[in-house]
mmCIF file of C-alpha atoms and ligand atoms in Angstrom:
data_model
loop_
_atom_site.group_PDB
_atom_site.id
_atom_site.type_symbol
_atom_site.label_atom_id
_atom_site.label_comp_id
_atom_site.label_asym_id
_atom_site.label_seq_id
_atom_site.Cartn_x
_atom_site.Cartn_y
_atom_site.Cartn_z
ATOM 1 C CA THR A 841 69.263 39.141 -7.963
ATOM 2 C CA LYS A 842 67.530 41.865 -9.767
ATOM 3 C CA PRO A 843 64.329 40.618 -11.405
ATOM 4 C CA GLN A 844 64.742 39.757 -15.010
ATOM 5 C CA ALA A 845 63.774 43.146 -16.349
ATOM 6 C CA MET A 846 60.709 42.868 -18.781
ATOM 7 C CA ALA A 847 62.025 42.512 -22.324
ATOM 8 C CA HIS A 848 63.020 45.884 -23.781
ATOM 9 C CA ALA A 849 61.655 47.809 -20.664
ATOM 10 C CA ASP A 850 64.760 49.890 -20.657
ATOM 11 C CA GLU A 851 64.829 50.244 -24.530
ATOM 12 C CA VAL A 852 63.721 53.496 -25.776
ATOM 13 C CA VAL A 853 60.603 53.158 -28.144
ATOM 14 C CA ASN A 854 60.738 55.060 -31.430
ATOM 15 C CA LEU A 855 60.785 54.425 -35.330
ATOM 16 C CA GLU A 856 64.609 52.868 -35.277
ATOM 17 C CA THR A 857 64.295 50.609 -32.343
ATOM 18 C CA VAL A 858 60.584 49.320 -33.498
ATOM 19 C CA ALA A 859 62.317 48.821 -36.952
ATOM 20 C CA SER A 860 65.323 46.925 -35.443
ATOM 21 C CA ARG A 861 62.556 44.539 -33.210
ATOM 22 C CA ILE A 862 60.862 43.831 -36.725
ATOM 23 C CA LYS A 863 64.279 43.128 -38.496
ATOM 24 C CA ASN A 864 65.502 40.935 -35.793
ATOM 25 C CA GLY A 865 62.140 39.070 -35.752
ATOM 26 C CA GLN A 866 60.824 39.740 -32.422
ATOM 27 C CA ILE A 867 57.716 41.888 -34.002
ATOM 28 C CA THR A 868 55.679 39.453 -36.162
ATOM 29 C CA ARG A 869 51.838 40.537 -35.584
ATOM 30 C CA VAL A 870 51.413 44.103 -36.734
ATOM 31 C CA VAL A 871 47.635 45.092 -36.503
ATOM 32 C CA VAL A 872 46.688 48.409 -38.776
ATOM 33 C CA LEU A 873 44.162 50.859 -38.565
ATOM 34 C CA THR A 874 43.578 53.115 -41.477
ATOM 35 C CA GLY A 875 41.554 56.079 -42.238
ATOM 36 C CA ALA A 876 40.497 58.440 -44.864
ATOM 37 C CA GLY A 877 43.878 60.128 -44.723
ATOM 38 C CA ILE A 878 45.561 57.157 -46.538
ATOM 39 C CA SER A 879 43.057 57.782 -49.512
ATOM 40 C CA THR A 880 43.653 61.354 -49.950
ATOM 41 C CA ALA A 881 46.865 61.309 -51.797
ATOM 42 C CA ALA A 882 45.080 58.371 -54.139
ATOM 43 C CA GLY A 883 42.416 61.467 -54.999
ATOM 44 C CA ILE A 884 39.436 60.855 -52.303
ATOM 45 C CA PRO A 885 39.320 63.929 -50.268
ATOM 46 C CA ASP A 886 38.763 62.931 -46.279
ATOM 47 C CA PHE A 887 35.933 64.025 -44.269
ATOM 48 C CA ARG A 888 37.336 66.337 -41.621
ATOM 49 C CA SER A 889 40.405 68.165 -42.817
ATOM 50 C CA PRO A 890 39.565 71.772 -43.013
ATOM 51 C CA SER A 891 38.354 73.371 -46.393
ATOM 52 C CA THR A 892 39.590 70.101 -48.264
ATOM 53 C CA GLY A 893 37.389 67.441 -46.204
ATOM 54 C CA LEU A 894 33.988 66.615 -47.586
ATOM 55 C CA TYR A 895 32.446 67.711 -44.628
ATOM 56 C CA ASP A 896 33.509 71.489 -45.224
ATOM 57 C CA ARG A 897 32.000 71.337 -48.871
ATOM 58 C CA LEU A 898 28.358 70.414 -48.297
ATOM 59 C CA ALA A 899 27.016 73.520 -47.906
ATOM 60 C CA PRO A 900 25.311 73.736 -51.424
ATOM 61 C CA LEU A 901 23.388 70.598 -50.317
ATOM 62 C CA ASN A 902 21.452 72.259 -47.559
ATOM 63 C CA LEU A 903 21.743 69.381 -45.382
ATOM 64 C CA PRO A 904 20.612 69.806 -41.659
ATOM 65 C CA TYR A 905 24.168 68.933 -40.620
ATOM 66 C CA PRO A 906 27.197 67.367 -42.756
ATOM 67 C CA GLU A 907 26.998 63.865 -41.714
ATOM 68 C CA ALA A 908 23.494 63.529 -42.313
ATOM 69 C CA ILE A 909 24.717 62.799 -46.044
ATOM 70 C CA PHE A 910 25.858 59.326 -44.507
ATOM 71 C CA HIS A 911 22.964 58.822 -41.821
ATOM 72 C CA ILE A 912 20.322 56.041 -42.708
ATOM 73 C CA SER A 913 17.273 58.272 -41.433
ATOM 74 C CA TYR A 914 18.464 61.089 -43.646
ATOM 75 C CA PHE A 915 19.000 58.890 -46.812
ATOM 76 C CA SER A 916 15.592 57.022 -46.336
ATOM 77 C CA HIS A 917 13.888 60.297 -46.987
ATOM 78 C CA THR A 918 16.402 62.202 -48.900
ATOM 79 C CA PRO A 919 18.953 59.934 -50.780
ATOM 80 C CA GLU A 920 19.639 62.826 -53.497
ATOM 81 C CA PRO A 921 22.628 64.321 -51.697
ATOM 82 C CA PHE A 922 24.592 60.807 -51.352
ATOM 83 C CA TYR A 923 24.400 60.257 -55.117
ATOM 84 C CA ALA A 924 25.414 63.604 -55.643
ATOM 85 C CA ILE A 925 28.975 63.016 -54.051
ATOM 86 C CA ALA A 926 28.878 59.170 -54.808
ATOM 87 C CA GLN A 927 31.036 59.654 -57.772
ATOM 88 C CA ALA A 928 33.620 61.445 -55.896
ATOM 89 C CA ARG A 929 33.669 58.871 -53.163
ATOM 90 C CA HIS A 930 33.751 55.928 -55.373
ATOM 91 C CA PRO A 931 37.251 54.594 -56.123
ATOM 92 C CA GLY A 932 36.322 53.979 -59.701
ATOM 93 C CA ASN A 933 39.991 53.197 -60.941
ATOM 94 C CA LEU A 934 42.244 54.564 -58.733
ATOM 95 C CA LYS A 935 45.763 53.759 -58.045
ATOM 96 C CA PRO A 936 46.253 52.624 -54.205
ATOM 97 C CA THR A 937 48.997 55.069 -52.527
ATOM 98 C CA ILE A 938 52.478 53.886 -51.763
ATOM 99 C CA SER A 939 51.066 53.751 -48.079
ATOM 100 C CA HIS A 940 48.375 50.772 -48.899
ATOM 101 C CA THR A 941 51.138 49.164 -50.771
ATOM 102 C CA PHE A 942 53.512 49.185 -47.592
ATOM 103 C CA LEU A 943 50.552 47.358 -46.005
ATOM 104 C CA ALA A 944 50.680 44.843 -48.969
ATOM 105 C CA LEU A 945 54.400 44.507 -48.259
ATOM 106 C CA LEU A 946 53.751 43.801 -44.504
ATOM 107 C CA ALA A 947 51.453 41.048 -45.481
ATOM 108 C CA GLU A 948 54.024 39.692 -47.926
ATOM 109 C CA LYS A 949 56.597 39.451 -45.114
ATOM 110 C CA ASN A 950 54.385 37.544 -43.029
ATOM 111 C CA LEU A 951 54.137 40.518 -40.445
ATOM 112 C CA LEU A 952 50.497 41.461 -41.306
ATOM 113 C CA HIS A 953 48.124 40.206 -38.466
ATOM 114 C CA PHE A 954 45.446 42.206 -39.631
ATOM 115 C CA VAL A 955 43.735 45.469 -41.231
ATOM 116 C CA PHE A 956 40.818 47.407 -39.989
ATOM 117 C CA THR A 957 39.907 50.079 -42.455
ATOM 118 C CA GLN A 958 37.246 52.746 -42.035
ATOM 119 C CA ASN A 959 37.450 53.401 -45.613
ATOM 120 C CA ILE A 960 34.972 52.012 -48.106
ATOM 121 C CA ASP A 961 37.197 52.718 -51.367
ATOM 122 C CA GLY A 962 38.987 49.135 -51.131
ATOM 123 C CA LEU A 963 42.235 50.304 -52.163
ATOM 124 C CA GLU A 964 43.847 48.225 -49.303
ATOM 125 C CA GLN A 965 42.728 45.118 -51.391
ATOM 126 C CA ASP A 966 43.600 46.464 -54.800
ATOM 127 C CA ALA A 967 47.459 47.214 -53.289
ATOM 128 C CA GLY A 968 47.785 43.365 -52.435
ATOM 129 C CA VAL A 969 46.434 42.988 -49.168
ATOM 130 C CA PRO A 970 44.685 39.370 -48.656
ATOM 131 C CA VAL A 971 41.035 39.760 -48.364
ATOM 132 C CA ASP A 972 41.519 37.468 -45.477
ATOM 133 C CA LYS A 973 43.476 40.071 -43.527
ATOM 134 C CA ILE A 974 40.838 43.147 -44.101
ATOM 135 C CA LEU A 975 37.930 44.115 -42.347
ATOM 136 C CA TRP A 976 36.061 46.684 -43.853
ATOM 137 C CA ALA A 977 34.415 47.972 -40.659
ATOM 138 C CA HIS A 978 32.322 50.676 -42.594
ATOM 139 C CA GLY A 979 31.194 48.213 -45.309
ATOM 140 C CA ASN A 980 32.328 49.073 -49.153
ATOM 141 C CA TRP A 981 31.097 49.479 -52.548
ATOM 142 C CA LYS A 982 31.267 45.887 -53.674
ATOM 143 C CA SER A 983 27.711 45.343 -53.434
ATOM 144 C CA GLN A 984 24.358 47.047 -52.908
ATOM 145 C CA HIS A 985 20.667 46.714 -51.571
ATOM 146 C CA CYS A 986 17.555 48.413 -51.292
ATOM 147 C CA TRP A 987 17.566 50.236 -47.928
ATOM 148 C CA LYS A 988 14.048 49.341 -47.379
ATOM 149 C CA CYS A 989 13.419 45.865 -48.407
ATOM 150 C CA LYS A 990 17.015 44.646 -48.522
ATOM 151 C CA ALA A 991 16.680 43.404 -52.205
ATOM 152 C CA GLY A 992 19.666 43.261 -54.129
ATOM 153 C CA TYR A 993 20.478 45.566 -56.937
ATOM 154 C CA PRO A 994 22.609 45.119 -60.250
ATOM 155 C CA ASP A 995 25.888 46.065 -60.384
ATOM 156 C CA ASP A 996 25.893 47.480 -64.189
ATOM 157 C CA LEU A 997 22.764 49.703 -62.949
ATOM 158 C CA MET A 998 24.641 50.777 -59.750
ATOM 159 C CA LYS A 999 27.535 51.860 -61.731
ATOM 160 C CA LYS A 1000 25.503 53.819 -63.912
ATOM 161 C CA ALA A 1001 23.560 55.648 -61.128
ATOM 162 C CA ILE A 1002 26.619 56.801 -59.200
ATOM 163 C CA ARG A 1003 28.200 57.877 -62.588
ATOM 164 C CA GLU A 1004 25.060 60.008 -63.340
ATOM 165 C CA GLY A 1005 24.855 61.205 -59.879
ATOM 166 C CA GLU A 1006 21.296 59.579 -60.076
ATOM 167 C CA VAL A 1007 19.206 57.744 -56.956
ATOM 168 C CA PRO A 1008 18.543 53.872 -58.378
ATOM 169 C CA TYR A 1009 15.378 52.600 -56.760
ATOM 170 C CA CYS A 1010 14.363 49.130 -55.784
ATOM 171 C CA LEU A 1011 13.344 47.018 -58.716
ATOM 172 C CA LYS A 1012 10.298 45.979 -56.730
ATOM 173 C CA PRO A 1013 7.560 48.042 -57.981
ATOM 174 C CA GLU A 1014 5.401 47.557 -54.706
ATOM 175 C CA CYS A 1015 8.687 48.689 -52.688
ATOM 176 C CA GLY A 1016 10.154 51.822 -54.186
ATOM 177 C CA GLY A 1017 12.823 52.291 -52.014
ATOM 178 C CA ALA A 1018 16.203 53.903 -52.666
ATOM 179 C CA VAL A 1019 18.969 51.791 -53.243
ATOM 180 C CA LYS A 1020 22.417 52.345 -51.248
ATOM 181 C CA PRO A 1021 25.739 50.554 -51.425
ATOM 182 C CA ASP A 1022 26.415 48.119 -48.586
ATOM 183 C CA VAL A 1023 28.764 50.925 -46.742
ATOM 184 C CA VAL A 1024 27.708 51.284 -43.026
ATOM 185 C CA PHE A 1025 25.841 54.533 -42.398
ATOM 186 C CA PHE A 1026 25.358 56.498 -39.332
ATOM 187 C CA GLY A 1027 22.625 54.798 -37.370
ATOM 188 C CA GLN A 1028 23.370 51.170 -38.794
ATOM 189 C CA SER A 1029 25.473 48.711 -36.983
ATOM 190 C CA LEU A 1030 29.061 47.451 -37.961
ATOM 191 C CA PRO A 1031 29.411 44.278 -39.702
ATOM 192 C CA LEU A 1032 28.979 41.329 -37.291
ATOM 193 C CA GLU A 1033 32.458 39.894 -37.415
ATOM 194 C CA PHE A 1034 33.760 43.302 -36.098
ATOM 195 C CA ASP A 1035 33.296 41.752 -32.441
ATOM 196 C CA GLU A 1036 35.452 38.877 -33.121
ATOM 197 C CA ARG A 1037 38.246 40.703 -34.841
ATOM 198 C CA GLU A 1038 38.709 43.117 -32.248
ATOM 199 C CA LYS A 1039 40.091 40.280 -30.200
ATOM 200 C CA LEU A 1040 43.053 40.581 -32.797
ATOM 201 C CA VAL A 1041 43.935 43.698 -31.383
ATOM 202 C CA LEU A 1042 44.961 42.064 -28.253
ATOM 203 C CA GLU A 1043 47.589 39.856 -30.175
ATOM 204 C CA ALA A 1044 49.106 42.471 -31.756
ATOM 205 C CA ASP A 1045 52.864 43.439 -30.878
ATOM 206 C CA LEU A 1046 52.733 46.596 -32.955
ATOM 207 C CA MET A 1047 49.633 48.768 -33.524
ATOM 208 C CA LEU A 1048 50.079 50.891 -37.035
ATOM 209 C CA VAL A 1049 47.529 53.870 -36.971
ATOM 210 C CA MET A 1050 47.430 55.823 -40.252
ATOM 211 C CA GLY A 1051 45.129 58.486 -41.539
ATOM 212 C CA THR A 1052 42.255 58.818 -39.065
ATOM 213 C CA SER A 1053 41.178 61.564 -36.751
ATOM 214 C CA LEU A 1054 39.787 58.778 -34.502
ATOM 215 C CA LYS A 1055 36.605 60.642 -34.014
ATOM 216 C CA VAL A 1056 34.338 57.641 -34.877
ATOM 217 C CA ALA A 1057 33.446 54.820 -32.648
ATOM 218 C CA PRO A 1058 33.824 51.924 -32.171
ATOM 219 C CA CYS A 1059 36.903 52.098 -34.567
ATOM 220 C CA SER A 1060 38.323 55.060 -32.459
ATOM 221 C CA ARG A 1061 38.364 52.540 -29.349
ATOM 222 C CA LEU A 1062 40.674 49.901 -31.140
ATOM 223 C CA PRO A 1063 43.980 51.719 -30.543
ATOM 224 C CA ARG A 1064 43.237 51.624 -26.757
ATOM 225 C CA LEU A 1065 42.836 47.838 -26.775
ATOM 226 C CA VAL A 1066 46.538 47.454 -27.523
ATOM 227 C CA LYS A 1067 48.465 45.851 -24.490
ATOM 228 C CA GLU A 1068 50.208 48.029 -22.373
ATOM 229 C CA GLY A 1069 53.924 48.016 -23.401
ATOM 230 C CA THR A 1070 53.119 47.096 -27.121
ATOM 231 C CA PRO A 1071 54.393 50.088 -29.459
ATOM 232 C CA ARG A 1072 51.752 52.042 -31.260
ATOM 233 C CA ILE A 1073 52.602 53.854 -34.150
ATOM 234 C CA LEU A 1074 50.682 56.712 -35.768
ATOM 235 C CA ILE A 1075 51.200 58.275 -39.039
ATOM 236 C CA ASN A 1076 48.853 61.427 -39.414
ATOM 237 C CA MET A 1077 48.866 64.817 -40.119
ATOM 238 C CA GLU A 1078 47.689 65.705 -36.876
ATOM 239 C CA ARG A 1079 48.018 63.909 -33.183
ATOM 240 C CA CYS A 1080 44.658 62.006 -32.312
ATOM 241 C CA GLY A 1081 42.868 59.670 -30.125
ATOM 242 C CA ASP A 1082 45.170 59.052 -26.904
ATOM 243 C CA PHE A 1083 48.265 58.697 -28.903
ATOM 244 C CA GLY A 1084 51.214 60.314 -26.898
ATOM 245 C CA ASN A 1085 49.774 59.408 -23.610
ATOM 246 C CA ARG A 1086 51.888 55.739 -23.497
ATOM 247 C CA ILE A 1087 55.591 55.623 -23.763
ATOM 248 C CA GLU A 1088 55.510 53.039 -26.148
ATOM 249 C CA ASP A 1089 53.830 55.515 -28.401
ATOM 250 C CA VAL A 1090 55.670 56.873 -31.764
ATOM 251 C CA CYS A 1091 53.702 60.044 -33.247
ATOM 252 C CA MET A 1092 54.845 60.502 -36.859
ATOM 253 C CA LEU A 1093 53.139 63.908 -37.540
ATOM 254 C CA GLY A 1094 53.079 64.133 -41.457
ATOM 255 C CA SER A 1095 51.833 62.622 -44.850
ATOM 256 C CA CYS A 1096 51.195 58.781 -44.785
ATOM 257 C CA ASP A 1097 53.410 58.646 -47.553
ATOM 258 C CA ASP A 1098 56.072 60.463 -46.230
ATOM 259 C CA GLY A 1099 55.839 58.343 -42.850
ATOM 260 C CA VAL A 1100 55.886 54.855 -44.760
ATOM 261 C CA ARG A 1101 58.921 55.958 -46.774
ATOM 262 C CA LYS A 1102 60.777 56.855 -43.589
ATOM 263 C CA PHE A 1103 59.724 53.749 -41.991
ATOM 264 C CA ALA A 1104 60.461 51.458 -44.890
ATOM 265 C CA ASP A 1105 63.998 53.321 -44.847
ATOM 266 C CA GLU A 1106 64.709 52.171 -41.293
ATOM 267 C CA LEU A 1107 63.359 48.920 -42.460
ATOM 268 C CA GLY A 1108 65.802 48.590 -45.297
ATOM 269 C CA TRP A 1109 62.784 47.854 -47.519
ATOM 270 C CA ARG A 1110 62.674 51.164 -49.415
ATOM 271 C CA GLU A 1111 63.594 50.115 -53.096
ATOM 272 C CA GLU A 1112 61.489 46.958 -52.345
ATOM 273 C CA LEU A 1113 58.618 49.134 -51.313
ATOM 274 C CA GLU A 1114 58.811 51.450 -54.557
ATOM 275 C CA ALA A 1115 59.129 48.497 -56.765
ATOM 276 C CA LEU A 1116 56.037 46.750 -55.413
ATOM 277 C CA TRP A 1117 54.157 50.204 -55.550
ATOM 278 C CA GLN A 1118 55.329 50.713 -59.253
ATOM 279 C CA SER A 1119 53.945 47.392 -60.187
ATOM 280 C CA ALA A 1120 50.777 47.720 -58.653
HETATM 281 N N1 LIG B 2490 48.715 62.032 -44.445
HETATM 282 C C1 LIG B 2490 48.409 61.770 -43.265
HETATM 283 N N2 LIG B 2490 47.275 62.131 -42.629
HETATM 284 C C2 LIG B 2490 46.456 62.676 -43.184
HETATM 285 C C3 LIG B 2490 46.335 63.020 -44.702
HETATM 286 C C4 LIG B 2490 47.647 62.459 -45.251
HETATM 287 N N3 LIG B 2490 47.714 62.459 -46.914
HETATM 288 N N4 LIG B 2490 45.382 63.484 -45.254
HETATM 289 C C5 LIG B 2490 44.471 63.757 -44.205
HETATM 290 N N5 LIG B 2490 45.102 63.352 -43.107
HETATM 291 C C6 LIG B 2490 44.410 63.197 -41.892
HETATM 292 C C7 LIG B 2490 43.652 64.163 -41.417
HETATM 293 O O1 LIG B 2490 44.500 65.395 -40.382
HETATM 294 C C8 LIG B 2490 42.721 63.430 -40.190
HETATM 295 O O2 LIG B 2490 43.392 63.573 -39.059
HETATM 296 O O3 LIG B 2490 43.691 62.063 -41.678
HETATM 297 C C9 LIG B 2490 42.681 62.041 -40.797
HETATM 298 C C10 LIG B 2490 41.236 62.059 -41.615
HETATM 299 O O4 LIG B 2490 40.207 62.106 -40.737
HETATM 300 P P1 LIG B 2490 38.945 61.646 -41.038
HETATM 301 O O5 LIG B 2490 38.726 62.992 -42.610
HETATM 302 O O6 LIG B 2490 37.897 62.272 -39.928
HETATM 303 O O7 LIG B 2490 38.564 60.389 -41.740
HETATM 304 P P2 LIG B 2490 38.262 59.047 -40.817
HETATM 305 O O8 LIG B 2490 39.152 59.021 -39.443
HETATM 306 O O9 LIG B 2490 38.589 58.253 -41.818
HETATM 307 O O10 LIG B 2490 36.596 59.177 -40.689
HETATM 308 C C11 LIG B 2490 36.256 58.081 -39.767
HETATM 309 O O11 LIG B 2490 34.014 59.203 -40.217
HETATM 310 O O12 LIG B 2490 32.560 60.245 -41.367
HETATM 311 C C12 LIG B 2490 32.764 58.912 -41.294
HETATM 312 O O13 LIG B 2490 32.414 56.856 -42.124
HETATM 313 C C13 LIG B 2490 33.142 58.224 -42.233
HETATM 314 O O14 LIG B 2490 34.714 56.273 -41.967
HETATM 315 C C14 LIG B 2490 34.850 57.504 -41.898
HETATM 316 C C15 LIG B 2490 34.912 57.732 -40.177
#
């Protein structure tokens, strides 16, 4: 007899068939990777979009190269440019987008296995994604320390420095180092738990990648860890990484918000999603 065909081997993989596998309970462990593109609609420019991205707008700061603004070696002697743009990067009291809310809805339906975010704005958590389901791979604004002696620094003084665009300095007079938020700069290592969490990608039965150019390792490597045969959905303005190389890839090129609304329509979750977003 013909060997039992691998489940779904003959099924075309597209948004509809992935949605039906979620609805009939065959997909229950969604792993998500988000990047700056999921927060542009919330008012935080991304980094690499031509002209609107941050890296195209740093000329007045006379940096040696755009990414220097987030490099620890540059920050250690010239922290001023980082604080010149901190306010624009800092979430302040921004409302999460419907794309952030879509992740919270996945969690509410016990379908969210884990979210890796490259963003430091914390909007996934603000939208309602449980903290134990999020890894801020590049850190976030929730705390800050002196880059040199690692001494802590008060939140209220940090908020004032961000608001005024002024560099905060270490409170230890003998140190005098500049204080930086606990954001992972280029030249620094990612949180230790990144390695152990990476294994969660192997357990995924769906990978959802949203709003990232997949240009910065090690997050850019996560989609490649997904087991062969597991569907990978990209919701992004442009194709990126190795998306499109696998027959189970679904590339939804366009805005994150349009993409999640289309996905929610396929799932029959649209009203629930809009209501959850309005209530956020
Ligand atoms: N909808 C869908 N895609 C979007 C949207 C949107 N509304 N806005 C932007 N994009 C896409 C862009 O086309 C681009 O492919 O999102 C991607 C954003 O890419 P980047 O600006 O490179 O941001 P990201 O991938 O998160 O950068 C990774 O680089 O500078 C470092 O540490 C920083 O975490 C950041 C890392």
